[in-house]
PDB file of C-alpha atoms in Angstrom:
ATOM      1  CA  MET A   2     157.236 138.452 -57.197  1.00 40.00           C
ATOM      2  CA  ILE A   3     157.580 138.125 -60.988  1.00 41.00           C
ATOM      3  CA  GLN A   4     156.179 140.952 -63.080  1.00 41.00           C
ATOM      4  CA  LYS A   5     154.448 140.382 -66.393  1.00 39.00           C
ATOM      5  CA  ILE A   6     156.555 141.434 -69.358  1.00 39.00           C
ATOM      6  CA  SER A   7     155.214 143.817 -71.971  1.00 40.00           C
ATOM      7  CA  ARG A   8     154.515 142.897 -75.596  1.00 39.00           C
ATOM      8  CA  LEU A   9     157.402 142.585 -78.027  1.00 43.00           C
ATOM      9  CA  ASN A  10     157.352 144.990 -80.945  1.00 40.00           C
ATOM     10  CA  LYS A  11     158.068 143.595 -84.431  1.00 41.00           C
ATOM     11  CA  ILE A  12     159.447 147.019 -85.420  1.00 34.00           C
ATOM     12  CA  SER A  13     162.543 146.451 -83.264  1.00 42.00           C
ATOM     13  CA  PRO A  14     165.212 144.693 -85.359  1.00 47.00           C
ATOM     14  CA  ASP A  15     166.823 143.315 -82.222  1.00 62.00           C
ATOM     15  CA  TYR A  16     165.281 141.994 -79.066  1.00 76.00           C
ATOM     16  CA  PHE A  17     168.032 142.924 -76.604  1.00 84.00           C
ATOM     17  CA  TRP A  18     165.495 144.506 -74.273  1.00 81.00           C
ATOM     18  CA  ALA A  19     163.329 141.356 -74.417  1.00 86.00           C
ATOM     19  CA  GLU A  20     166.383 139.267 -73.620  1.00 94.00           C
ATOM     20  CA  GLU A  21     167.033 141.548 -70.652  1.00 93.00           C
ATOM     21  CA  GLU A  22     163.426 141.078 -69.507  1.00 92.00           C
ATOM     22  CA  ILE A  23     163.854 137.285 -69.556  1.00 97.00           C
ATOM     23  CA  HIS A  24     167.143 137.721 -67.674  1.00 98.00           C
ATOM     24  CA  LYS A  25     165.464 139.937 -65.093  1.00 98.00           C
ATOM     25  CA  SER A  26     162.602 137.476 -64.573  1.00 98.00           C
ATOM     26  CA  VAL A  27     164.923 134.479 -64.221  1.00 99.00           C
ATOM     27  CA  ASN A  28     167.113 136.359 -61.742  1.00 99.00           C
ATOM     28  CA  GLN A  29     164.100 137.517 -59.710  1.00 98.00           C
ATOM     29  CA  TYR A  30     162.983 133.904 -59.576  1.00 99.00           C
ATOM     30  CA  ARG A  31     166.431 132.659 -58.529  1.00 99.00           C
ATOM     31  CA  VAL A  32     166.816 135.339 -55.852  1.00 99.00           C
ATOM     32  CA  SER A  33     163.316 134.552 -54.498  1.00 98.00           C
ATOM     33  CA  LEU A  34     164.636 131.018 -53.886  1.00 98.00           C
ATOM     34  CA  GLY A  35     167.805 132.266 -52.170  1.00 98.00           C
ATOM     35  CA  LEU A  36     170.059 131.628 -55.188  1.00 99.00           C
ATOM     36  CA  ASN A  37     172.651 133.920 -56.726  1.00 98.00           C
ATOM     37  CA  PRO A  38     171.618 135.866 -59.833  1.00 99.00           C
ATOM     38  CA  LEU A  39     173.126 134.969 -63.205  1.00 99.00           C
ATOM     39  CA  THR A  40     175.398 137.375 -65.077  1.00 99.00           C
ATOM     40  CA  LEU A  41     174.144 138.051 -68.606  1.00 98.00           C
ATOM     41  CA  ASN A  42     177.041 137.611 -71.023  1.00 97.00           C
ATOM     42  CA  ALA A  43     177.093 139.170 -74.496  1.00 93.00           C
ATOM     43  CA  GLU A  44     179.128 136.365 -76.127  1.00 95.00           C
ATOM     44  CA  ILE A  45     176.838 133.649 -74.781  1.00 97.00           C
ATOM     45  CA  SER A  46     173.817 135.718 -75.833  1.00 95.00           C
ATOM     46  CA  GLU A  47     175.169 135.861 -79.390  1.00 94.00           C
ATOM     47  CA  VAL A  48     175.291 132.051 -79.451  1.00 97.00           C
ATOM     48  CA  ALA A  49     171.750 131.850 -78.022  1.00 97.00           C
ATOM     49  CA  ARG A  50     170.523 134.491 -80.468  1.00 94.00           C
ATOM     50  CA  GLU A  51     171.906 132.528 -83.410  1.00 95.00           C
ATOM     51  CA  HIS A  52     170.020 129.409 -82.280  1.00 96.00           C
ATOM     52  CA  SER A  53     166.765 131.366 -81.863  1.00 95.00           C
ATOM     53  CA  ASN A  54     167.280 132.850 -85.316  1.00 93.00           C
ATOM     54  CA  ASN A  55     167.890 129.394 -86.794  1.00 94.00           C
ATOM     55  CA  MET A  56     164.696 128.078 -85.184  1.00 95.00           C
ATOM     56  CA  ALA A  57     162.719 131.127 -86.354  1.00 93.00           C
ATOM     57  CA  ASN A  58     163.951 130.604 -89.915  1.00 88.00           C
ATOM     58  CA  VAL A  59     163.307 126.833 -89.821  1.00 88.00           C
ATOM     59  CA  ILE A  60     167.000 126.065 -90.320  1.00 90.00           C
ATOM     60  CA  VAL A  61     166.825 123.755 -87.298  1.00 91.00           C
ATOM     61  CA  PRO A  62     163.783 122.311 -85.534  1.00 88.00           C
ATOM     62  CA  ILE A  63     162.579 123.829 -82.301  1.00 92.00           C
ATOM     63  CA  GLY A  64     164.704 122.144 -79.670  1.00 94.00           C
ATOM     64  CA  HIS A  65     168.256 121.500 -78.625  1.00 96.00           C
ATOM     65  CA  GLN A  66     169.774 120.276 -81.885  1.00 94.00           C
ATOM     66  CA  GLY A  67     173.358 121.535 -82.006  1.00 94.00           C
ATOM     67  CA  PHE A  68     173.621 122.237 -78.263  1.00 97.00           C
ATOM     68  CA  ARG A  69     176.996 120.494 -78.007  1.00 97.00           C
ATOM     69  CA  GLU A  70     178.315 122.673 -80.814  1.00 97.00           C
ATOM     70  CA  ARG A  71     176.988 125.812 -79.099  1.00 98.00           C
ATOM     71  CA  VAL A  72     178.804 124.861 -75.897  1.00 98.00           C
ATOM     72  CA  GLN A  73     181.985 124.164 -77.890  1.00 98.00           C
ATOM     73  CA  GLN A  74     181.692 127.641 -79.391  1.00 97.00           C
ATOM     74  CA  ILE A  75     181.334 129.114 -75.887  1.00 98.00           C
ATOM     75  CA  ARG A  76     184.384 127.110 -74.733  1.00 97.00           C
ATOM     76  CA  THR A  77     186.536 129.187 -77.092  1.00 96.00           C
ATOM     77  CA  THR A  78     185.928 132.096 -74.683  1.00 95.00           C
ATOM     78  CA  PHE A  79     185.259 130.444 -71.308  1.00 95.00           C
ATOM     79  CA  SER A  80     186.345 127.421 -69.330  1.00 98.00           C
ATOM     80  CA  VAL A  81     182.983 125.627 -69.030  1.00 98.00           C
ATOM     81  CA  VAL A  82     182.390 123.357 -66.031  1.00 98.00           C
ATOM     82  CA  SER A  83     178.731 122.641 -66.814  1.00 98.00           C
ATOM     83  CA  SER A  84     176.015 123.866 -69.146  1.00 99.00           C
ATOM     84  CA  ALA A  85     172.307 123.616 -69.872  1.00 99.00           C
ATOM     85  CA  GLU A  86     169.815 125.146 -72.268  1.00 99.00           C
ATOM     86  CA  ASN A  87     166.154 126.136 -72.290  1.00 99.00           C
ATOM     87  CA  VAL A  88     164.260 126.824 -75.502  1.00 98.00           C
ATOM     88  CA  ALA A  89     160.687 127.949 -76.042  1.00 98.00           C
ATOM     89  CA  TRP A  90     158.399 129.307 -78.706  1.00 96.00           C
ATOM     90  CA  ASN A  91     154.926 130.757 -78.594  1.00 93.00           C
ATOM     91  CA  PHE A  92     152.404 132.822 -80.512  1.00 88.00           C
ATOM     92  CA  SER A  93     151.443 135.056 -77.583  1.00 76.00           C
ATOM     93  CA  SER A  94     150.851 138.517 -78.983  1.00 73.00           C
ATOM     94  CA  LEU A  95     150.412 140.149 -75.580  1.00 80.00           C
ATOM     95  CA  GLU A  96     153.121 138.747 -73.328  1.00 90.00           C
ATOM     96  CA  PRO A  97     155.405 136.328 -75.185  1.00 92.00           C
ATOM     97  CA  CYS A  98     158.336 136.729 -72.765  1.00 94.00           C
ATOM     98  CA  TYR A  99     156.115 136.129 -69.765  1.00 94.00           C
ATOM     99  CA  VAL A 100     154.538 133.086 -71.438  1.00 95.00           C
ATOM    100  CA  ALA A 101     157.990 131.611 -72.180  1.00 96.00           C
ATOM    101  CA  PHE A 102     159.250 132.308 -68.657  1.00 97.00           C
ATOM    102  CA  ARG A 103     156.153 130.832 -66.976  1.00 97.00           C
ATOM    103  CA  GLY A 104     156.386 127.791 -69.242  1.00 97.00           C
ATOM    104  CA  TRP A 105     159.946 127.209 -68.054  1.00 98.00           C
ATOM    105  CA  VAL A 106     158.962 127.661 -64.386  1.00 98.00           C
ATOM    106  CA  ASN A 107     156.146 125.121 -64.779  1.00 98.00           C
ATOM    107  CA  SER A 108     158.289 122.520 -66.581  1.00 98.00           C
ATOM    108  CA  PRO A 109     160.421 120.403 -64.199  1.00 98.00           C
ATOM    109  CA  GLY A 110     163.354 120.078 -66.626  1.00 98.00           C
ATOM    110  CA  HIS A 111     163.399 123.752 -67.585  1.00 98.00           C
ATOM    111  CA  GLN A 112     162.916 124.856 -63.985  1.00 98.00           C
ATOM    112  CA  LYS A 113     165.842 122.648 -62.923  1.00 99.00           C
ATOM    113  CA  ASN A 114     168.048 124.496 -65.420  1.00 99.00           C
ATOM    114  CA  MET A 115     166.832 127.880 -64.172  1.00 99.00           C
ATOM    115  CA  VAL A 116     167.796 127.084 -60.574  1.00 99.00           C
ATOM    116  CA  GLY A 117     170.939 125.106 -61.406  1.00 99.00           C
ATOM    117  CA  ASP A 118     174.466 125.824 -60.196  1.00 98.00           C
ATOM    118  CA  PHE A 119     175.347 128.279 -62.960  1.00 99.00           C
ATOM    119  CA  ASN A 120     176.886 131.749 -62.869  1.00 99.00           C
ATOM    120  CA  LEU A 121     176.606 132.966 -66.491  1.00 99.00           C
ATOM    121  CA  THR A 122     173.769 133.037 -68.981  1.00 99.00           C
ATOM    122  CA  GLY A 123     173.062 134.123 -72.512  1.00 98.00           C
ATOM    123  CA  ILE A 124     169.614 134.769 -73.957  1.00 97.00           C
ATOM    124  CA  GLY A 125     168.441 135.077 -77.544  1.00 96.00           C
ATOM    125  CA  VAL A 126     164.961 136.116 -78.700  1.00 95.00           C
ATOM    126  CA  GLU A 127     163.783 136.199 -82.304  1.00 93.00           C
ATOM    127  CA  LEU A 128     160.446 136.793 -84.000  1.00 91.00           C
ATOM    128  CA  GLY A 129     159.714 134.506 -86.927  1.00 90.00           C
ATOM    129  CA  ASP A 130     157.844 135.460 -90.078  1.00 88.00           C
ATOM    130  CA  ASN A 131     154.969 133.272 -88.877  1.00 87.00           C
ATOM    131  CA  GLY A 132     154.474 135.494 -85.818  1.00 88.00           C
ATOM    132  CA  SER A 133     156.030 133.053 -83.353  1.00 92.00           C
ATOM    133  CA  TYR A 134     158.565 134.174 -80.800  1.00 93.00           C
ATOM    134  CA  TYR A 135     161.604 131.921 -80.311  1.00 96.00           C
ATOM    135  CA  PHE A 136     163.628 131.908 -77.101  1.00 97.00           C
ATOM    136  CA  THR A 137     166.955 130.320 -76.183  1.00 98.00           C
ATOM    137  CA  GLN A 138     168.596 130.620 -72.783  1.00 99.00           C
ATOM    138  CA  ILE A 139     172.000 129.021 -72.252  1.00 99.00           C
ATOM    139  CA  PHE A 140     173.278 128.453 -68.714  1.00 99.00           C
ATOM    140  CA  ILE A 141     177.017 128.165 -68.038  1.00 99.00           C
ATOM    141  CA  ARG A 142     179.062 127.369 -64.950  1.00 99.00           C
ATOM    142  CA  THR A 143     182.665 128.579 -64.999  1.00 98.00           C
ATOM    143  CA  PRO A 144     185.333 127.802 -62.379  1.00 97.00           C
TER     144      PRO A 144
END
């Protein structure tokens, strides 16, 4: 089923590989339920990454503040039929990606987004100065 994800390394300036691990876990989960996998999109990931960075730097609170604006930004590139967003943060030093993913699976609202009728996704992961990991996953349905 779902594999545990290895520890993030603060040395890495970017967390593209961690974002890919979240993507892989979400797609494994979707496929295990008979759903189509999501395509990871670089432009949507940039928007998600910016939100994770803003949460990590306490520019915005942890949550969905500004989600409408993020979707509007995505609409400059894609025709968006529907959208959703999952955010998470944790202090797990061993498996922060796995902890975030399992938290989403075990939360009815987050899980609903993960299995929703979407075809694109973008994921952003940031590590804050306080040692917390911040995650944003945006789900998009295009025509």
